[in-house]
């Protein structure tokens, strides 16, 4: 197993830098790495040898010889370690095992009530992780990190949920410490929408550096990727658009004095409440989706109006952040184009022309494993950081 998470001092800083070059999966010779880095051949050779000893890179065949012995190519070894990725929703949990490139090797999804409390939910997830490790014939010792997404605000620096509205018993719960009783590795926790943004970008839009992922389900939230990096803000609450008061619009059926926030107006729960007020049986987001798919006119109208309300808030986001892509996900988005149609209608009308000139507003394409893919990426970004790789190489 590669111990990429337990180092201290960095005696060979160039080792981590060289490793970042190799993370793209392309095999290179030591001579090619010397050209790319500008370091001395002897320096590159010693750093590559340390990376080979760590297991993070491996020989990948021979290059064409220009005379003498053919040089060996070196490539990133994504199977040098594994990560546990967990995506916890309000009613479902997905657990996966991924390699160091973020590729999902195996996963399982089960019904799970987040309100059951942290111990119960985390115990189930950890039990699933052990079953999945057995499925791929891997031992727990190969795990180098655990990533967890939860449906509520998280102080990312500590991994503790903070006043999560639909997670009773989770407030300030020390998730990393609890999980480390099972896996003694770095444990990173983030809002579920942030890991969805990472997963969506990796799977569907790897070339897009400015992306906003919006989840419309039981709650509403956004994950913001700007300049190629996930933006969490000072305390980790960036993107919490569900608690933004929706600007009044003459086109909205809401009265001018309505001061509710976006989640109370446009979430799946809010749409269901609106339908019940019209005498239509709908208790949850899943009922709204079923009604829309069945062609119920009232459900379609309510979902499109919810999209307009989301658009009112997103128009401000577009003007401030100027993303090139907005991806709409969550259960309500999967009901069809009605939510997106409402969002597009308002965003393109209320945002400045320069910000919307090339703006795309699309439905999520990454599928059910986007969350765990993002959780895995979150972990590998941490444990394969140059400083961690340097620390490992320094001890070899």
Coordinates of C-alpha atoms in Angstrom, one line a residue:
X1 CA 0.0 0.0 0.0
X2 CA 1.1 3.5 -0.7
X3 CA 1.3 5.6 2.5
X4 CA 0.6 9.0 0.8
X5 CA -1.0 10.6 3.8
X6 CA 1.3 10.2 6.8
X7 CA 4.5 12.1 5.8
X8 CA 5.9 15.2 7.5
X9 CA 8.8 17.2 6.1
X10 CA 9.4 17.5 2.4
X11 CA 13.1 16.9 1.7
X12 CA 12.6 16.4 -2.0
X13 CA 10.2 19.0 -3.2
X14 CA 10.7 18.2 -6.9
X15 CA 9.4 14.7 -6.5
X16 CA 5.9 16.0 -6.0
X17 CA 6.1 18.4 -8.9
X18 CA 7.3 15.6 -11.2
X19 CA 4.5 13.4 -10.0
X20 CA 1.9 16.1 -10.9
X21 CA 3.2 16.0 -14.5
X22 CA 2.7 12.2 -14.6
X23 CA -0.9 12.4 -13.2
X24 CA -2.3 13.0 -16.7
X25 CA -1.7 9.3 -17.5
X26 CA 0.8 9.8 -20.2
X27 CA 4.0 7.8 -20.0
X28 CA 7.3 9.7 -20.2
X29 CA 11.0 8.9 -20.1
X30 CA 13.4 10.5 -17.6
X31 CA 14.8 12.5 -20.5
X32 CA 11.4 13.9 -21.4
X33 CA 10.8 14.8 -17.7
X34 CA 14.2 16.5 -17.7
X35 CA 13.1 18.6 -20.6
X36 CA 9.7 19.5 -19.2
X37 CA 11.0 20.4 -15.7
X38 CA 14.3 22.0 -16.6
X39 CA 15.9 20.1 -13.7
X40 CA 19.3 18.3 -14.0
X41 CA 19.1 14.7 -15.3
X42 CA 20.6 13.3 -12.1
X43 CA 18.0 15.2 -10.0
X44 CA 15.1 13.9 -12.2
X45 CA 16.5 10.4 -12.1
X46 CA 16.7 10.3 -8.3
X47 CA 13.2 11.7 -7.9
X48 CA 11.7 9.3 -10.3
X49 CA 13.5 6.4 -8.6
X50 CA 11.9 7.6 -5.3
X51 CA 8.4 7.7 -7.0
X52 CA 9.0 4.2 -8.4
X53 CA 9.8 3.0 -4.9
X54 CA 6.7 4.6 -3.5
X55 CA 4.5 2.7 -6.0
X56 CA 2.9 5.9 -7.2
X57 CA 4.4 5.5 -10.6
X58 CA 5.4 2.3 -12.5
X59 CA 7.4 1.3 -15.6
X60 CA 5.3 1.6 -18.7
X61 CA 7.3 0.0 -21.5
X62 CA 10.4 1.1 -23.4
X63 CA 10.7 4.1 -25.7
X64 CA 12.4 4.0 -29.1
X65 CA 16.1 3.9 -28.7
X66 CA 18.3 6.5 -30.3
X67 CA 21.4 4.4 -29.7
X68 CA 22.2 2.0 -26.9
X69 CA 19.7 0.7 -24.4
X70 CA 16.1 1.8 -25.0
X71 CA 14.9 4.2 -22.2
X72 CA 12.1 3.1 -19.9
X73 CA 8.9 5.1 -19.8
X74 CA 7.3 6.0 -16.5
X75 CA 3.6 6.4 -15.8
X76 CA 1.2 7.2 -13.0
X77 CA -0.1 4.0 -11.2
X78 CA -3.7 4.7 -10.2
X79 CA -4.0 1.4 -8.5
X80 CA -1.2 2.2 -6.0
X81 CA -4.0 3.0 -3.5
X82 CA -7.8 3.1 -3.1
X83 CA -10.3 5.6 -1.8
X84 CA -13.7 5.2 -0.1
X85 CA -16.2 7.6 -1.6
X86 CA -19.6 8.2 0.1
X87 CA -22.5 10.3 -1.2
X88 CA -25.2 10.8 1.5
X89 CA -28.5 12.2 0.4
X90 CA -31.7 12.8 2.4
X91 CA -33.1 9.4 1.5
X92 CA -30.3 7.5 -0.3
X93 CA -26.7 6.7 0.2
X94 CA -24.1 5.6 -2.4
X95 CA -20.8 4.1 -1.4
X96 CA -18.0 3.4 -3.8
X97 CA -14.4 2.3 -4.0
X98 CA -12.3 4.3 -6.4
X99 CA -8.7 4.2 -7.6
X100 CA -6.3 7.2 -7.4
X101 CA -7.4 8.5 -10.8
X102 CA -11.0 8.8 -9.4
X103 CA -12.3 5.9 -11.4
X104 CA -15.1 4.1 -9.7
X105 CA -14.2 0.4 -9.4
X106 CA -17.4 -0.7 -7.6
X107 CA -20.4 0.9 -5.9
X108 CA -23.7 0.3 -4.2
X109 CA -26.7 2.4 -3.5
X110 CA -29.3 1.9 -0.7
X111 CA -32.2 3.7 0.8
X112 CA -31.0 5.6 3.8
X113 CA -32.8 8.2 6.0
X114 CA -30.2 10.9 6.9
X115 CA -32.4 11.8 9.9
X116 CA -31.5 8.4 11.5
X117 CA -28.4 10.2 12.9
X118 CA -24.7 10.1 12.2
X119 CA -23.7 6.9 13.9
X120 CA -26.4 4.8 12.2
X121 CA -25.8 6.3 8.7
X122 CA -22.0 6.2 8.9
X123 CA -22.0 2.7 10.3
X124 CA -24.1 1.5 7.3
X125 CA -21.8 3.3 4.9
X126 CA -18.6 1.8 6.4
X127 CA -20.2 -1.6 6.4
X128 CA -20.9 -1.2 2.7
X129 CA -17.3 -0.1 2.1
X130 CA -16.0 -3.3 3.6
X131 CA -18.4 -5.4 1.4
X132 CA -17.2 -3.5 -1.7
X133 CA -13.6 -4.1 -0.8
X134 CA -14.3 -7.8 -0.6
X135 CA -15.9 -7.7 -4.0
X136 CA -12.7 -6.4 -5.6
X137 CA -10.5 -8.6 -3.4
X138 CA -8.8 -5.6 -1.7
X139 CA -7.8 -5.2 1.9
X140 CA -8.7 -2.2 4.0
X141 CA -5.0 -1.3 4.3
X142 CA -5.0 -0.2 0.7
X143 CA -7.3 2.7 1.5
X144 CA -5.5 6.0 1.5
X145 CA -8.4 8.4 2.1
X146 CA -12.2 8.7 2.6
X147 CA -14.4 11.3 1.0
X148 CA -18.0 12.0 2.2
X149 CA -20.7 14.3 0.9
X150 CA -23.6 15.2 3.1
X151 CA -26.8 17.2 2.4
X152 CA -26.2 20.2 4.5
X153 CA -23.6 22.9 5.3
X154 CA -20.2 21.7 6.3
X155 CA -17.2 23.4 7.9
X156 CA -14.8 21.8 5.4
X157 CA -11.7 22.5 7.5
X158 CA -13.0 20.3 10.3
X159 CA -15.4 18.0 8.5
X160 CA -18.2 18.9 10.9
X161 CA -21.8 19.6 9.6
X162 CA -23.0 23.0 10.8
X163 CA -26.7 23.5 11.6
X164 CA -27.9 21.2 8.8
X165 CA -31.7 21.7 8.5
X166 CA -32.6 18.1 7.5
X167 CA -30.0 16.3 9.5
X168 CA -31.1 16.0 13.2
X169 CA -28.2 15.0 15.4
X170 CA -25.5 15.9 12.9
X171 CA -24.7 19.4 14.1
X172 CA -21.0 19.7 14.9
X173 CA -20.7 15.9 14.8
X174 CA -17.0 15.0 14.3
X175 CA -17.4 12.9 11.2
X176 CA -13.7 12.4 10.4
X177 CA -12.9 11.2 13.9
X178 CA -15.8 8.7 13.8
X179 CA -14.8 7.3 10.4
X180 CA -11.1 7.1 11.4
X181 CA -12.0 4.5 14.0
X182 CA -12.5 2.2 11.0
X183 CA -10.1 3.7 8.4
X184 CA -7.1 5.5 10.0
X185 CA -6.6 7.8 6.9
X186 CA -7.5 11.4 6.0
X187 CA -11.3 11.8 6.0
X188 CA -12.7 14.8 4.1
X189 CA -16.3 15.9 4.3
X190 CA -18.1 18.4 2.1
X191 CA -21.6 19.5 1.1
X192 CA -23.1 17.0 -1.3
X193 CA -23.5 19.7 -4.0
X194 CA -19.8 20.5 -4.0
X195 CA -18.9 16.9 -4.6
X196 CA -21.5 16.7 -7.3
X197 CA -19.9 19.7 -9.0
X198 CA -16.5 18.0 -9.0
X199 CA -18.0 14.7 -10.3
X200 CA -20.0 16.5 -13.0
X201 CA -17.0 18.4 -14.2
X202 CA -14.8 15.3 -14.3
X203 CA -17.3 13.1 -16.1
X204 CA -19.0 15.4 -18.5
X205 CA -17.1 18.8 -18.7
X206 CA -13.4 18.2 -18.1
X207 CA -12.4 21.2 -20.2
X208 CA -14.7 23.7 -18.5
X209 CA -13.0 25.8 -15.8
X210 CA -16.0 28.0 -14.8
X211 CA -19.0 25.9 -13.9
X212 CA -21.9 26.2 -11.5
X213 CA -23.7 23.0 -10.5
X214 CA -27.2 23.5 -9.1
X215 CA -29.1 20.7 -7.3
X216 CA -32.9 21.0 -7.1
X217 CA -34.3 18.2 -4.9
X218 CA -35.5 18.1 -1.3
X219 CA -33.3 21.2 -0.9
X220 CA -31.5 23.5 -3.3
X221 CA -27.8 24.3 -3.4
X222 CA -25.0 25.1 -5.8
X223 CA -21.4 24.0 -6.2
X224 CA -19.1 26.6 -7.8
X225 CA -16.0 25.8 -9.8
X226 CA -14.2 29.0 -10.8
X227 CA -10.8 29.1 -12.5
X228 CA -10.7 25.3 -12.4
X229 CA -11.0 25.1 -8.6
X230 CA -13.9 24.3 -6.4
X231 CA -14.8 27.5 -4.4
X232 CA -15.9 26.8 -0.8
X233 CA -15.5 30.3 0.7
X234 CA -14.1 31.2 4.1
X235 CA -16.1 28.7 6.2
X236 CA -17.3 26.3 3.5
X237 CA -20.7 27.8 2.9
X238 CA -20.2 29.1 -0.6
X239 CA -23.0 28.1 -3.0
X240 CA -25.8 27.9 -0.4
X241 CA -28.3 29.6 -2.8
X242 CA -31.2 27.7 -1.3
X243 CA -31.3 30.2 1.6
X244 CA -31.2 33.3 -0.6
X245 CA -34.4 35.4 -0.6
X246 CA -35.9 35.3 -4.1
X247 CA -36.2 38.8 -5.7
X248 CA -39.7 39.8 -6.3
X249 CA -40.8 39.7 -10.0
X250 CA -44.0 40.9 -11.6
X251 CA -44.2 37.7 -13.5
X252 CA -44.3 35.6 -10.3
X253 CA -47.6 34.5 -8.7
X254 CA -46.1 35.3 -5.3
X255 CA -47.3 38.5 -3.5
X256 CA -44.8 41.4 -3.2
X257 CA -44.3 40.8 0.5
X258 CA -43.3 37.2 0.2
X259 CA -39.9 37.0 2.0
X260 CA -39.3 33.2 1.8
X261 CA -36.0 31.9 0.6
X262 CA -35.5 29.9 -2.6
X263 CA -35.7 26.5 -1.0
X264 CA -39.1 27.3 0.6
X265 CA -40.4 28.3 -2.8
X266 CA -38.8 26.1 -5.5
X267 CA -37.5 22.8 -3.9
X268 CA -39.2 19.5 -4.6
X269 CA -40.8 19.8 -1.1
X270 CA -42.1 23.2 -1.9
X271 CA -43.6 22.1 -5.3
X272 CA -45.3 19.2 -3.6
X273 CA -46.8 21.6 -1.0
X274 CA -48.1 23.8 -3.8
X275 CA -49.7 20.9 -5.5
X276 CA -51.4 19.8 -2.3
X277 CA -52.8 23.2 -2.0
X278 CA -54.5 22.6 -5.4
X279 CA -55.9 19.3 -4.1
X280 CA -53.3 17.1 -5.8
X281 CA -51.8 14.3 -3.7
X282 CA -48.0 15.0 -3.6
X283 CA -45.9 14.5 -0.5
X284 CA -42.3 14.6 -1.7
X285 CA -40.0 15.3 -4.6
X286 CA -40.5 11.8 -5.9
X287 CA -44.3 12.4 -6.2
X288 CA -43.7 15.6 -8.2
X289 CA -41.4 13.8 -10.6
X290 CA -44.0 11.0 -11.1
X291 CA -46.7 13.6 -11.8
X292 CA -44.6 15.5 -14.3
X293 CA -43.6 12.4 -16.1
X294 CA -47.3 11.4 -16.3
X295 CA -48.1 14.7 -17.9
X296 CA -50.0 16.3 -15.1
X297 CA -50.6 19.9 -16.2
X298 CA -50.6 21.4 -12.7
X299 CA -47.3 19.6 -11.8
X300 CA -45.7 20.7 -15.0
X301 CA -46.8 24.3 -14.5
X302 CA -45.6 24.3 -10.9
X303 CA -42.2 22.8 -11.9
X304 CA -41.7 25.4 -14.6
X305 CA -42.5 28.2 -12.2
X306 CA -40.0 26.7 -9.7
X307 CA -37.5 27.0 -12.5
X308 CA -38.3 30.6 -13.0
X309 CA -37.8 31.2 -9.2
X310 CA -34.4 29.4 -9.4
X311 CA -33.6 31.6 -12.4
X312 CA -34.2 34.8 -10.5
X313 CA -31.4 33.8 -8.0
X314 CA -29.1 32.3 -10.7
X315 CA -29.3 35.5 -12.8
X316 CA -27.4 37.3 -10.0
X317 CA -24.9 34.4 -9.8
X318 CA -24.3 34.7 -13.5
X319 CA -23.7 38.4 -13.4
X320 CA -21.3 38.1 -10.4
X321 CA -19.3 35.0 -11.4
X322 CA -19.7 34.8 -15.2
X323 CA -19.7 31.0 -15.5
X324 CA -19.5 29.4 -18.9
X325 CA -21.8 26.6 -17.9
X326 CA -24.7 26.0 -15.5
X327 CA -25.5 22.3 -14.9
X328 CA -28.9 21.5 -13.3
X329 CA -29.2 18.3 -11.4
X330 CA -31.2 16.7 -8.6
X331 CA -34.4 14.8 -8.7
X332 CA -36.6 17.6 -10.0
X333 CA -34.3 18.2 -12.9
X334 CA -34.6 14.5 -13.9
X335 CA -38.4 15.0 -14.4
X336 CA -37.8 16.5 -17.8
X337 CA -37.0 19.9 -19.5
X338 CA -39.7 21.9 -17.6
X339 CA -37.4 23.0 -14.7
X340 CA -34.6 24.0 -17.2
X341 CA -37.1 25.8 -19.4
X342 CA -38.1 28.1 -16.5
X343 CA -34.5 28.7 -15.5
X344 CA -33.4 29.6 -19.0
X345 CA -36.4 31.9 -19.5
X346 CA -35.3 34.1 -16.6
X347 CA -31.5 33.8 -16.6
X348 CA -31.1 34.8 -20.3
X349 CA -33.6 37.7 -19.8
X350 CA -32.2 39.1 -16.5
X351 CA -28.4 38.6 -16.9
X352 CA -26.2 41.0 -18.7
X353 CA -25.6 40.1 -22.4
X354 CA -21.8 39.7 -22.0
X355 CA -22.3 37.1 -19.3
X356 CA -24.8 35.1 -21.3
X357 CA -23.2 35.4 -24.7
X358 CA -21.8 31.9 -24.5
X359 CA -23.5 30.6 -21.4
X360 CA -24.9 27.1 -21.5
X361 CA -27.6 25.9 -19.2
X362 CA -27.8 22.1 -19.4
X363 CA -29.1 19.1 -17.5
X364 CA -26.7 16.9 -15.5
X365 CA -25.2 14.1 -17.5
X366 CA -22.9 12.4 -15.0
X367 CA -25.6 10.0 -13.7
X368 CA -26.0 8.4 -10.3
X369 CA -22.3 8.0 -9.5
X370 CA -21.4 11.7 -9.9
X371 CA -21.4 12.3 -6.2
X372 CA -19.1 9.4 -5.3
X373 CA -16.9 10.3 -8.3
X374 CA -16.6 13.8 -6.9
X375 CA -15.9 12.6 -3.3
X376 CA -13.1 10.4 -4.7
X377 CA -11.6 13.4 -6.6
X378 CA -11.8 15.5 -3.4
X379 CA -9.7 12.8 -1.6
X380 CA -7.1 12.4 -4.4
X381 CA -6.6 16.1 -4.7
X382 CA -5.7 16.1 -1.1
X383 CA -3.6 12.9 -0.7
X384 CA -1.8 13.4 -4.0
X385 CA -0.9 17.0 -3.4
X386 CA 2.8 17.7 -4.1
X387 CA 3.5 18.2 -0.4
X388 CA 2.2 14.7 0.5
X389 CA 4.1 13.1 -2.4
X390 CA 7.3 15.0 -1.3
X391 CA 6.9 13.7 2.2
X392 CA 6.6 10.1 1.0
X393 CA 9.6 10.4 -1.3
X394 CA 11.7 12.0 1.4
X395 CA 11.5 8.8 3.5
X396 CA 12.6 6.4 0.8

